[in-house]
Tab-separated table of C-alpha atoms in Angstrom:
chain	number	residue	atom	x	y	z
Q	1	MET	CA	-0.232	-0.178	-0.041
Q	2	ALA	CA	1.061	3.504	-0.644
Q	3	GLY	CA	0.237	4.625	2.617
Q	4	ASP	CA	2.657	1.643	4.299
Q	5	ARG	CA	5.415	3.101	2.149
Q	6	ASP	CA	4.759	6.718	3.082
Q	7	ALA	CA	5.022	5.917	6.730
Q	8	GLN	CA	8.437	4.405	5.865
Q	9	TRP	CA	9.833	7.364	4.109
Q	10	THR	CA	8.619	9.751	7.010
Q	11	MET	CA	10.629	7.573	9.487
Q	12	LEU	CA	13.713	7.924	6.996
Q	13	VAL	CA	13.782	11.755	7.157
Q	14	PRO	CA	15.485	12.430	10.560
Q	15	SER	CA	18.165	10.372	9.512
Q	16	ALA	CA	18.774	12.278	6.210
Q	17	GLN	CA	18.736	15.354	8.207
Q	18	ARG	CA	21.876	14.038	10.034
Q	19	GLY	CA	23.427	13.430	6.897
Q	20	ASP	CA	22.630	9.761	6.604
Q	21	ARG	CA	23.872	8.623	2.965
Q	22	ALA	CA	21.630	5.726	3.004
Q	23	ALA	CA	18.935	7.501	4.269
Q	24	GLN	CA	19.038	10.091	1.595
Q	25	THR	CA	19.497	7.497	-0.996
Q	26	ALA	CA	16.210	5.722	-0.035
Q	27	LEU	CA	14.475	9.046	0.112
Q	28	TYR	CA	15.961	9.825	-3.422
Q	29	GLU	CA	14.719	6.566	-4.968
Q	30	GLN	CA	11.478	7.089	-3.467
Q	31	PHE	CA	10.781	10.678	-4.904
Q	32	VAL	CA	12.920	11.111	-7.891
Q	33	ARG	CA	10.440	10.136	-10.443
Q	34	THR	CA	8.050	12.652	-8.583
Q	35	VAL	CA	10.656	15.567	-8.445
Q	36	HIS	CA	11.471	14.817	-12.275
Q	37	GLY	CA	7.865	14.589	-13.239
Q	38	ILE	CA	7.078	18.119	-11.663
Q	39	VAL	CA	10.287	19.480	-13.302
Q	40	LEU	CA	9.521	18.218	-16.573
Q	41	ALA	CA	6.032	19.651	-16.534
Q	42	HIS	CA	7.377	22.831	-16.274
Q	43	VAL	CA	10.624	23.155	-17.948
Q	44	GLY	CA	10.582	20.573	-20.781
Q	45	SER	CA	13.068	17.353	-21.328
Q	46	GLN	CA	16.354	19.318	-21.858
Q	47	SER	CA	17.396	20.417	-18.444
Q	48	ALA	CA	14.948	18.403	-16.414
Q	49	ASP	CA	17.502	15.566	-15.354
Q	50	ASP	CA	20.094	18.341	-14.038
Q	51	VAL	CA	17.526	20.414	-12.463
Q	52	THR	CA	16.148	17.193	-10.769
Q	53	GLN	CA	19.603	16.443	-9.321
Q	54	GLU	CA	19.941	20.059	-8.368
Q	55	VAL	CA	16.653	19.872	-6.520
Q	56	PHE	CA	17.824	16.960	-4.346
Q	57	CYS	CA	21.329	18.743	-3.685
Q	58	SER	CA	19.416	21.907	-2.277
Q	59	VAL	CA	16.808	19.959	-0.378
Q	60	PHE	CA	19.261	17.618	1.464
Q	61	ALA	CA	21.719	20.598	2.156
Q	62	SER	CA	18.620	22.469	3.769
Q	63	LEU	CA	16.773	19.634	5.169
Q	64	SER	CA	17.561	20.478	8.809
Q	65	SER	CA	15.364	23.459	8.656
Q	66	LEU	CA	12.572	20.871	8.310
Q	67	ARG	CA	10.874	20.598	11.722
Q	68	GLU	CA	8.230	17.913	10.449
Q	69	PRO	CA	9.294	14.751	8.691
Q	70	ALA	CA	5.826	14.353	7.094
Q	71	ALA	CA	6.200	17.689	5.424
Q	72	PHE	CA	9.237	16.482	3.591
Q	73	ALA	CA	7.091	15.404	0.493
Q	74	GLY	CA	5.493	19.137	0.369
Q	75	PHE	CA	8.930	20.533	0.963
Q	76	LEU	CA	10.410	18.806	-2.024
Q	77	CYS	CA	7.600	19.207	-4.278
Q	78	THR	CA	7.847	23.003	-3.554
Q	79	ALA	CA	11.362	22.933	-4.066
Q	80	ALA	CA	10.963	21.293	-7.663
Q	81	ARG	CA	8.438	23.764	-8.777
Q	82	ASN	CA	10.516	26.738	-7.762
Q	83	ALA	CA	13.760	25.214	-9.125
Q	84	ALA	CA	11.796	24.422	-12.388
Q	85	ARG	CA	10.316	28.328	-12.399
Q	86	ASP	CA	14.170	29.410	-12.044
Q	87	GLN	CA	15.350	27.404	-14.872
Q	88	LEU	CA	12.370	28.676	-17.124
Q	89	ARG	CA	13.675	31.993	-16.487
Q	90	ARG	CA	17.303	31.030	-17.167
Q	91	GLN	CA	16.188	29.224	-20.382
Q	92	ARG	CA	14.195	32.482	-21.376
Q	93	ARG	CA	17.375	34.274	-21.063
Q	94	ALA	CA	19.479	31.574	-22.893
Q	95	PRO	CA	17.996	28.967	-24.672
Q	96	VAL	CA	19.498	25.510	-23.927
Q	97	ALA	CA	21.190	23.930	-26.812
Q	98	VAL	CA	21.142	20.081	-27.204
Q	99	SER	CA	23.649	18.039	-29.341
Q	100	PRO	CA	21.722	14.965	-31.326
Q	101	ASP	CA	24.053	12.759	-29.571
Q	102	GLU	CA	22.778	13.513	-26.599
Q	103	LEU	CA	19.407	12.617	-27.519
Q	104	ALA	CA	20.568	9.060	-29.144
Q	105	SER	CA	20.175	5.802	-26.950
Q	106	PRO	CA	23.002	3.599	-27.466
Q	107	SER	CA	20.654	0.809	-28.727
Q	108	GLU	CA	19.013	2.695	-31.390
Q	109	ARG	CA	20.111	4.402	-34.469
Q	110	PRO	CA	20.595	8.050	-34.129
Q	111	ASP	CA	17.754	8.835	-36.763
Q	112	GLU	CA	15.092	6.557	-35.040
Q	113	SER	CA	16.141	7.904	-31.464
Q	114	ALA	CA	15.842	11.316	-32.558
Q	115	ALA	CA	12.425	10.638	-33.960
Q	116	ARG	CA	11.050	8.974	-31.195
Q	117	ARG	CA	12.466	11.943	-29.150
Q	118	GLU	CA	10.986	14.466	-31.247
Q	119	LEU	CA	7.409	12.802	-31.131
Q	120	ALA	CA	8.006	12.635	-27.117
Q	121	GLU	CA	8.968	16.161	-27.146
Q	122	ARG	CA	5.705	17.319	-29.065
Q	123	VAL	CA	3.350	15.450	-26.854
Q	124	LEU	CA	5.061	16.638	-24.046
Q	125	ALA	CA	4.766	20.350	-25.144
Q	126	THR	CA	0.966	19.679	-25.873
Q	127	ILE	CA	0.666	18.303	-22.432
Q	128	ARG	CA	2.642	21.453	-20.906
Q	129	SER	CA	-0.364	23.675	-22.810
Q	130	LEU	CA	-2.791	22.628	-20.062
Q	131	PRO	CA	-3.346	24.247	-16.830
Q	132	GLU	CA	-0.735	23.536	-14.169
Q	133	ALA	CA	-2.809	21.078	-11.886
Q	134	TYR	CA	-3.853	18.981	-14.869
Q	135	ARG	CA	-0.134	18.753	-16.529
Q	136	GLU	CA	1.639	18.013	-13.454
Q	137	THR	CA	-0.565	15.062	-12.722
Q	138	LEU	CA	-0.545	13.848	-16.071
Q	139	VAL	CA	3.408	13.958	-16.753
Q	140	LEU	CA	3.726	11.972	-13.096
Q	141	ARG	CA	1.302	9.255	-14.611
Q	142	LEU	CA	2.327	8.986	-18.245
Q	143	VAL	CA	6.033	9.560	-17.830
Q	144	GLY	CA	6.665	8.777	-14.101
Q	145	GLY	CA	4.628	6.055	-14.081
Q	146	LEU	CA	2.883	6.618	-10.707
Q	147	SER	CA	-0.186	5.589	-9.973
Q	148	GLY	CA	-3.121	7.860	-8.815
Q	149	GLU	CA	-2.602	6.723	-5.094
Q	150	GLU	CA	1.089	7.362	-5.281
Q	151	ILE	CA	0.703	10.941	-6.854
Q	152	ALA	CA	-1.695	11.888	-4.103
Q	153	ALA	CA	0.842	10.538	-1.433
Q	154	ARG	CA	3.720	12.345	-2.769
Q	155	THR	CA	1.932	15.757	-3.797
Q	156	GLY	CA	-0.427	16.030	-0.693
Q	157	MET	CA	-3.508	16.122	-3.227
Q	158	THR	CA	-6.334	13.752	-2.305
Q	159	HIS	CA	-6.806	10.502	-4.269
Q	160	GLY	CA	-9.911	11.961	-5.685
Q	161	SER	CA	-8.671	15.180	-6.776
Q	162	VAL	CA	-5.869	13.499	-8.529
Q	163	ARG	CA	-8.402	10.924	-10.090
Q	164	VAL	CA	-10.255	14.196	-11.408
Q	165	ASN	CA	-7.183	15.953	-12.661
Q	166	LEU	CA	-6.226	12.938	-14.474
Q	167	THR	CA	-9.786	12.231	-16.005
Q	168	ARG	CA	-10.642	16.027	-16.899
Q	169	GLY	CA	-6.683	16.654	-17.928
Q	170	MET	CA	-7.051	13.605	-20.363
Q	171	ALA	CA	-10.355	15.001	-21.548
Q	172	MET	CA	-8.578	18.253	-22.588
Q	173	LEU	CA	-5.584	16.688	-23.950
Q	174	ARG	CA	-7.407	14.531	-26.579
Q	175	PRO	CA	-8.626	17.213	-28.879
Q	176	LEU	CA	-5.210	18.765	-28.490
Q	177	LEU	CA	-3.336	15.718	-29.646
Q	178	ALA	CA	-5.700	15.151	-32.379
Q	179	GLU	CA	-5.493	18.566	-33.892
Q	180	ALA	CA	-1.550	18.324	-33.890
Q	181	GLY	CA	-1.744	14.648	-35.278
Q	182	LEU	CA	-0.305	13.165	-32.544
Q	183	PRO	CA	-1.285	9.740	-30.901
Z	1	MET	CA	-15.374	6.084	-13.825
Z	2	ASN	CA	-15.018	4.053	-16.868
Z	3	GLU	CA	-12.315	1.454	-17.728
Z	4	ARG	CA	-10.032	3.957	-19.501
Z	5	ASP	CA	-10.049	5.994	-16.326
Z	6	ASP	CA	-9.340	2.962	-13.965
Z	7	TYR	CA	-6.199	2.605	-16.140
Z	8	LEU	CA	-5.370	6.279	-15.970
Z	9	SER	CA	-5.681	5.992	-12.352
Z	10	ASP	CA	-4.148	2.662	-11.660
Z	11	PRO	CA	-1.740	1.235	-13.898
Z	12	THR	CA	-2.325	-2.389	-12.607
Z	13	GLN	CA	-5.811	-2.163	-14.079
Z	14	PRO	CA	-6.510	-3.557	-17.407
Z	15	VAL	CA	-4.823	-1.631	-20.111
Z	16	ASP	CA	-6.350	1.265	-22.094
Z	17	ARG	CA	-4.684	1.416	-25.419
Z	18	GLU	CA	-4.979	5.166	-25.707
Z	19	VAL	CA	-3.286	5.817	-22.467
Z	20	ALA	CA	-0.808	2.894	-23.298
Z	21	ALA	CA	-0.085	4.725	-26.778
Z	22	LEU	CA	0.758	7.844	-24.578
Z	23	GLU	CA	2.823	6.078	-22.344
Z	24	GLN	CA	4.729	4.679	-25.123
Z	25	ALA	CA	5.220	7.793	-26.987
Z	26	LEU	CA	6.584	9.405	-23.876
Z	27	ALA	CA	8.935	6.806	-23.125
Z	28	PRO	CA	11.883	8.478	-24.044
Z	29	LEU	CA	11.536	11.219	-21.606
Z	30	ARG	CA	11.398	8.875	-18.704
Z	31	TRP	CA	13.657	9.438	-15.813
Z	32	ARG	CA	17.250	7.649	-16.455
Z	33	ALA	CA	18.649	6.317	-13.326
Z	34	ARG	CA	21.326	8.380	-11.862
Z	35	ALA	CA	23.308	8.218	-8.489
Z	36	CYS	CA	21.824	10.279	-5.535
Z	37	PRO	CA	23.924	13.407	-5.528
Z	38	GLU	CA	26.207	13.594	-2.584
Z	39	VAL	CA	25.749	16.634	-0.371
Z	40	ALA	CA	28.135	18.013	1.999
Z	41	LEU	CA	26.607	19.229	4.902
Z	42	PRO	CA	27.947	22.531	6.707
Z	43	ARG	CA	31.012	21.243	8.134
Z	44	ARG	CA	30.823	21.201	12.372
Z	45	ARG	CA	33.719	23.559	13.605
Z	46	ARG	CA	35.802	21.617	16.095
Z	47	TRP	CA	36.849	24.380	18.536
Z	48	PRO	CA	36.106	22.680	21.929
Z	49	LEU	CA	37.352	25.389	24.108
Z	50	PHE	CA	35.479	28.121	22.417
Z	51	ALA	CA	32.344	25.665	22.505
Z	52	ALA	CA	32.700	25.013	25.922
Z	53	ALA	CA	32.678	28.651	26.958
Z	54	VAL	CA	29.869	29.287	24.894
Z	55	ALA	CA	28.037	26.626	26.639
Z	56	VAL	CA	29.018	28.055	30.229
Z	57	ALA	CA	28.010	31.451	29.272
Z	58	ALA	CA	24.583	30.012	27.726
Z	59	ALA	CA	23.711	28.136	31.185
Z	60	MET	CA	24.468	31.215	33.169
Z	61	LEU	CA	22.052	33.231	30.939
Z	62	VAL	CA	19.394	30.594	31.044
Z	63	ALA	CA	19.899	30.299	34.835
Z	64	ALA	CA	19.515	34.192	35.212
Z	65	TRP	CA	16.443	33.814	33.006
Z	66	PHE	CA	14.827	31.409	35.044
Z	67	LEU	CA	15.764	33.317	38.346
Z	68	PHE	CA	14.544	36.954	37.222
Z	69	THR	CA	11.802	36.170	34.763
Z	70	THR	CA	8.644	34.449	34.412
Z	71	VAL	CA	8.723	32.061	31.821
Z	72	ASP	CA	5.590	31.831	29.278
Z	73	ASP	CA	6.724	29.215	26.750
Z	74	ASP	CA	3.874	28.323	24.400
Z	75	SER	CA	6.069	26.324	21.998
Z	76	LEU	CA	4.723	22.878	21.223
Z	77	ARG	CA	7.106	20.117	19.745
Z	78	PRO	CA	6.257	16.231	18.666
Z	79	GLY	CA	5.988	14.367	21.972
Z	80	ALA	CA	5.163	17.325	24.125
Z	81	ALA	CA	3.498	16.577	27.200
Z	82	MET	CA	-0.704	17.446	27.487
Z	83	ARG	CA	-1.065	20.738	28.826
Z	84	THR	CA	-4.003	23.335	28.663
Z	85	PHE	CA	-4.017	26.921	27.357
Z	86	ALA	CA	-6.386	29.684	28.729
Z	87	THR	CA	-7.141	33.255	28.147
Z	88	LYS	CA	-9.055	35.626	30.248
Z	89	ALA	CA	-9.395	39.524	28.845
Z	90	THR	CA	-6.929	39.145	25.794
Z	91	ALA	CA	-6.249	36.830	23.022
Z	92	ARG	CA	-3.221	34.567	22.779
Z	93	THR	CA	-1.594	32.694	19.983
Z	94	VAL	CA	0.016	29.182	20.312
Z	95	PRO	CA	2.113	28.081	17.634
Z	96	LEU	CA	2.560	24.459	16.490
Z	97	GLY	CA	6.021	24.374	15.246
Z	98	ASP	CA	5.966	26.036	11.883
Z	99	LEU	CA	2.951	23.970	10.922
Z	100	ALA	CA	-0.113	25.959	12.511
Z	101	GLU	CA	-0.948	28.724	14.503
Z	102	ILE	CA	-3.972	28.641	17.019
Z	103	THR	CA	-5.161	32.007	18.416
Z	104	LEU	CA	-7.431	31.565	21.578
Z	105	HIS	CA	-10.090	34.345	21.591
Z	106	PRO	CA	-10.642	36.334	25.036
Z	107	GLY	CA	-12.385	33.965	27.546
Z	108	SER	CA	-11.328	30.453	25.792
Z	109	GLU	CA	-9.663	27.399	26.945
Z	110	LEU	CA	-7.717	24.718	24.821
Z	111	GLN	CA	-6.407	21.737	25.668
Z	112	PHE	CA	-3.022	20.312	23.905
Z	113	ARG	CA	-3.394	16.622	23.859
Z	114	HIS	CA	-0.583	15.073	21.534
Z	115	TRP	CA	1.555	15.810	18.737
Z	116	HIS	CA	2.645	12.470	17.047
Z	117	ALA	CA	5.198	13.505	14.448
Z	118	GLY	CA	3.722	12.904	11.059
Z	119	THR	CA	0.481	11.508	12.186
Z	120	GLN	CA	-1.648	13.842	14.078
Z	121	ALA	CA	-1.814	16.891	16.407
Z	122	LEU	CA	-4.832	16.866	18.720
Z	123	PHE	CA	-6.241	19.584	20.731
Z	124	ALA	CA	-9.728	20.166	22.550
Z	125	LEU	CA	-11.615	23.206	22.565
Z	126	GLN	CA	-13.189	23.374	25.925
Z	127	ARG	CA	-14.368	26.944	26.267
Z	128	GLY	CA	-14.604	30.151	23.865
Z	129	ALA	CA	-13.464	30.184	20.361
Z	130	ILE	CA	-10.065	29.721	18.247
Z	131	SER	CA	-8.961	30.945	15.060
Z	132	VAL	CA	-6.627	28.216	13.321
Z	133	ARG	CA	-4.301	28.731	10.611
Z	134	VAL	CA	-2.626	25.542	8.955
Z	135	GLN	CA	-0.167	25.413	6.325
Z	136	PRO	CA	-1.655	24.076	3.261
Z	137	PRO	CA	-0.940	20.721	1.936
Z	138	PRO	CA	1.337	19.350	1.106
Z	139	ALA	CA	3.319	21.204	3.760
Z	140	VAL	CA	1.159	19.635	6.448
Z	141	PRO	CA	-0.813	16.608	5.582
Z	142	VAL	CA	-4.606	16.904	5.394
Z	143	GLU	CA	-6.283	15.255	8.492
Z	144	PHE	CA	-3.181	15.777	10.530
Z	145	PHE	CA	-4.356	18.756	12.544
Z	146	VAL	CA	-7.534	17.888	14.564
Z	147	VAL	CA	-9.775	19.692	17.252
Z	148	ASP	CA	-12.134	17.809	19.477
Z	149	THR	CA	-15.080	19.746	20.914
Z	150	PRO	CA	-17.842	18.503	23.139
Z	151	VAL	CA	-20.191	17.714	20.287
Z	152	GLY	CA	-17.905	16.334	17.834
Z	153	ARG	CA	-14.287	16.572	15.962
Z	154	VAL	CA	-13.143	19.253	13.519
Z	155	VAL	CA	-10.307	17.857	11.022
Z	156	ASP	CA	-8.356	19.908	8.960
Z	157	MET	CA	-8.091	19.312	5.140
Z	158	GLY	CA	-5.620	22.382	4.820
Z	159	CYS	CA	-7.083	25.448	5.763
Z	160	ARG	CA	-7.942	28.476	8.133
Z	161	TYR	CA	-11.053	28.389	10.170
Z	162	GLU	CA	-12.966	29.885	13.150
Z	163	LEU	CA	-14.442	27.495	15.612
Z	164	GLN	CA	-16.757	28.769	18.359
Z	165	LEU	CA	-18.371	27.005	21.266
Z	166	ARG	CA	-21.651	28.648	21.917
Z	167	SER	CA	-23.428	29.073	25.494
Z	168	ASP	CA	-26.371	26.610	24.335
Z	169	GLY	CA	-23.621	23.927	23.943
Z	170	SER	CA	-23.241	24.066	20.032
Z	171	ALA	CA	-20.473	24.545	18.146
Z	172	HIS	CA	-19.948	26.887	15.030
Z	173	VAL	CA	-17.299	26.485	12.336
Z	174	LEU	CA	-16.529	29.095	9.769
Z	175	VAL	CA	-14.028	28.076	6.931
Z	176	THR	CA	-11.976	31.051	5.675
Z	177	GLU	CA	-9.630	28.896	3.354
Z	178	GLY	CA	-9.300	25.721	2.585
Z	179	ALA	CA	-12.024	23.107	3.962
Z	180	VAL	CA	-12.681	21.262	7.211
Z	181	THR	CA	-14.690	18.222	8.045
Z	182	PHE	CA	-16.737	17.932	11.112
Z	183	ARG	CA	-17.430	14.556	12.784
Z	184	ALA	CA	-20.212	13.901	14.962
Z	185	GLY	CA	-21.699	10.665	15.750
Z	186	ASP	CA	-22.219	8.652	12.534
Z	187	ARG	CA	-22.105	11.614	10.216
Z	188	THR	CA	-19.302	13.592	8.847
Z	189	VAL	CA	-20.056	17.010	7.096
Z	190	TRP	CA	-17.624	18.697	4.402
Z	191	VAL	CA	-17.358	22.223	5.124
Z	192	PRO	CA	-15.358	24.273	2.140
Z	193	VAL	CA	-14.134	27.814	2.363
Z	194	ASP	CA	-16.868	30.457	2.702
Z	195	ALA	CA	-19.021	27.895	4.076
Z	196	ALA	CA	-20.281	27.351	7.881
Z	197	VAL	CA	-22.008	24.704	9.906
Z	198	VAL	CA	-23.564	24.279	13.232
Z	199	VAL	CA	-23.428	21.261	15.033
Z	200	ASP	CA	-24.984	20.475	18.408
Z	201	ALA	CA	-25.707	17.416	20.598
Z	202	ARG	CA	-27.957	15.912	17.910
Z	203	GLY	CA	-25.286	16.032	15.470
Z	204	PRO	CA	-24.001	18.332	12.468
Z	205	GLY	CA	-26.500	20.247	10.428
Z	206	THR	CA	-25.941	20.715	6.617
Z	207	PRO	CA	-23.341	23.083	5.851
Z	208	CYS	CA	-24.321	26.269	3.614
Z	209	PHE	CA	-22.318	28.810	1.840
Z	210	LEU	CA	-22.312	32.160	3.201
Z	211	ASP	CA	-23.767	33.615	0.119
Z	212	ALA	CA	-26.677	31.186	0.124
Z	213	SER	CA	-29.953	32.505	-0.018
Z	214	ASP	CA	-31.750	33.257	3.371
Z	215	ASP	CA	-34.470	31.157	2.160
Z	216	LEU	CA	-32.485	27.998	1.461
Z	217	ARG	CA	-30.635	28.416	4.907
Z	218	LYS	CA	-34.079	28.413	6.529
Z	219	ALA	CA	-35.427	25.458	4.567
Z	220	VAL	CA	-31.974	23.516	5.214
Z	221	LEU	CA	-32.392	24.136	9.063
Z	222	GLU	CA	-35.988	22.867	8.725
Z	223	PHE	CA	-34.741	19.901	6.707
Z	224	ASP	CA	-32.138	19.371	9.237
Z	225	ALA	CA	-34.564	19.691	12.387
Z	226	VAL	CA	-37.081	17.079	10.729
Z	227	ALA	CA	-34.092	14.740	10.124
Z	228	GLN	CA	-32.875	14.936	13.508
Z	229	LYS	CA	-36.428	14.283	15.209
Z	230	ALA	CA	-36.594	11.226	13.090
Z	231	LEU	CA	-40.239	12.054	11.687
Z	232	ASP	CA	-41.954	9.869	8.997
Z	233	LEU	CA	-40.700	9.695	5.463
Z	234	ASP	CA	-43.508	11.850	4.101
Z	235	THR	CA	-42.703	14.605	6.322
Z	236	ARG	CA	-38.981	14.160	5.485
Z	237	LEU	CA	-39.635	14.364	1.638
Z	238	MET	CA	-41.918	17.462	2.253
Z	239	SER	CA	-39.212	19.156	3.851
Z	240	LEU	CA	-36.783	18.047	1.154
Z	241	LYS	CA	-39.235	19.607	-1.415
Z	242	LEU	CA	-38.712	22.814	0.249
Z	243	VAL	CA	-35.109	22.694	0.175
Z	244	ILE	CA	-35.204	21.708	-3.705
Z	245	ASN	CA	-37.338	24.662	-4.404
Z	246	GLU	CA	-34.938	27.111	-2.906
Z	247	ILE	CA	-31.908	25.616	-4.851
Z	248	ALA	CA	-30.830	28.180	-7.190
Z	249	SER	CA	-27.008	28.441	-7.527
Z	250	PRO	CA	-24.470	25.857	-8.655
Z	251	ARG	CA	-22.896	26.764	-5.259
Z	252	ASP	CA	-26.107	25.133	-3.485
Z	253	SER	CA	-24.583	21.949	-4.640
Z	254	LEU	CA	-23.079	21.951	-1.497
Z	255	VAL	CA	-26.610	21.107	0.082
Z	256	LEU	CA	-27.468	18.497	-2.175
Z	257	TRP	CA	-23.906	16.704	-2.186
Z	258	HIS	CA	-24.348	16.430	1.683
Z	259	LEU	CA	-28.174	14.685	0.852
Z	260	LEU	CA	-26.211	11.918	-1.292
Z	261	GLY	CA	-25.149	10.681	2.282
Z	262	ASP	CA	-28.748	10.511	3.753
Z	263	PRO	CA	-29.655	7.334	5.208
Z	264	GLU	CA	-32.938	7.543	3.260
Z	265	PRO	CA	-32.644	5.856	-0.178
Z	266	GLN	CA	-35.548	7.957	-1.545
Z	267	VAL	CA	-33.532	11.100	-0.310
Z	268	ARG	CA	-30.552	10.184	-1.730
Z	269	ALA	CA	-32.296	9.555	-5.224
Z	270	VAL	CA	-33.587	13.288	-5.053
Z	271	ALA	CA	-30.377	14.413	-4.223
Z	272	ASP	CA	-28.495	12.742	-7.074
Z	273	ALA	CA	-31.162	13.816	-9.709
Z	274	GLU	CA	-31.224	17.234	-8.514
Z	275	LEU	CA	-27.424	17.513	-8.358
Z	276	ARG	CA	-27.320	16.243	-11.987
Z	277	ALA	CA	-29.859	18.675	-13.085
Z	278	LEU	CA	-27.900	21.692	-11.308
Z	279	VAL	CA	-24.462	21.098	-12.206
Z	280	GLY	CA	-24.189	18.292	-14.757
Z	281	SER	CA	-21.928	15.217	-14.626
Z	282	PRO	CA	-18.117	15.865	-14.561
Z	283	PRO	CA	-16.746	16.491	-17.815
Z	284	GLY	CA	-14.611	13.582	-19.060
Z	285	VAL	CA	-16.401	10.797	-17.398
Z	286	GLY	CA	-18.431	8.117	-19.457
Z	287	LYS	CA	-22.120	8.437	-20.816
Z	288	GLU	CA	-23.213	6.422	-17.850
Z	289	PRO	CA	-21.064	7.481	-14.889
Z	290	GLU	CA	-21.635	5.803	-11.525
Z	291	LEU	CA	-20.023	8.542	-9.546
Z	292	THR	CA	-19.490	8.060	-5.810
Z	293	ALA	CA	-19.863	10.757	-3.264
Z	294	ALA	CA	-16.063	11.214	-3.191
Z	295	ASP	CA	-16.245	11.591	-7.051
Z	296	TRP	CA	-18.922	14.265	-6.694
Z	297	LEU	CA	-16.800	15.803	-4.007
Z	298	ALA	CA	-13.621	16.124	-6.244
Z	299	HIS	CA	-15.464	17.638	-8.951
Z	300	LEU	CA	-17.470	20.095	-7.030
Z	301	ARG	CA	-14.794	21.124	-5.176
Z	302	LEU	CA	-12.742	22.188	-8.100
Z	303	ALA	CA	-15.539	23.429	-10.247
Z	304	PHE	CA	-18.092	25.316	-7.734
Z	305	TRP	CA	-16.756	25.553	-4.296
Z	306	GLN	CA	-13.938	27.708	-5.055
Z	307	PRO	CA	-13.802	31.176	-3.087
Z	308	VAL	CA	-15.883	33.770	-4.823
Z	309	ARG	CA	-13.737	36.455	-6.288
Z	310	GLY	CA	-14.318	40.144	-5.397
Z	311	LYS	CA	-16.383	39.479	-2.303
């Protein structure tokens, strides 16, 4: 159950605050897809991986200021949104350049990989045109692979709100994808 | 919710092709495993003599403080012992770490019962009134901050609210941000921002928004009174009709939503039909949705129960 796992991560926070590397790694593994999804929903894919790592660096460095372990998820999600917005401002000033080699997966031919990547970028751009609540929830589900229950536990929303965001987000996304000729 | 939505919300359910195609298309953007970054925490300075001198000075200051001043420490922390806060002529604010603030109005008494880290902070209002401000979720999880009253339990769902015990023994809740639930006996009511409810020994009334018409509020009071007196079904249905006649705004869906939980099936059926006629089904659900009260709640909160702008 997601609830049991949540109880476990709450217990890891005090150790992580003391700098325990194993506890930090366990929290990282629990939350990295959530942070990545939130960042991706705001800034796009080119810089999402680096921003995700930066979020964990800054959160672990300032974790001692957190008094309530259960507030860790909210602390982290807020840090992710703030970091993503900062990155967005930086990107507007200096757009990120990405080389084709960086995009290719070793097992694919560069042209196949580039085509798949381009399709993914176009779908993501369409999702990013939705209101924030829908786009974040949809990215966490469709890219991060989190279930509605997991999204609720990690973002503080109720499970019902997540379901509504997913359903309504998909309803808004469908005509936009069709209009753009996307799957 | 239909099958598509089941898979959308829960990937262990039977696969929906459209959603799976999107997952496949977005696969190149998935997180590629990287190691957890190593973070150098601020180094502790190793100045034992300096530290010892500071400790001695601090101890002397603390001793002087206790000798020459009266301490009035309102701070609470996880695991703190039970204690009672009381006010006479002036208000007093009690912080719950950085998670919440409770302001006791003059002439009030509030007992702190426990703070279990990550699980629950429990208070009991014994007299007077309090204003509560809880950090919104996800900073503080919903249902973490709880206040008991003699007539039931107020559970924070991420908000600010006012709670008052009146001389007739009833409790009055007004929510100014977010929402609370008020649980009394076997009934729980949902009180969103800009709505209020009165709870007495017979149980919670039905919440109404402050901008509901006077006629609707009167009709709801009458309906609650009839329900609490356990009168016959015909009388209840007649008082229900009076409520329905006064439903005018989509925000009045707050009243209808509460009637979906009525123990009487005929009342529930009328409430369901009126709710669909008033606000329609949530967009994105199938043609024949079997909506639960929780589904309706999620939809109504977002669509109709938000704060009214420009008030």
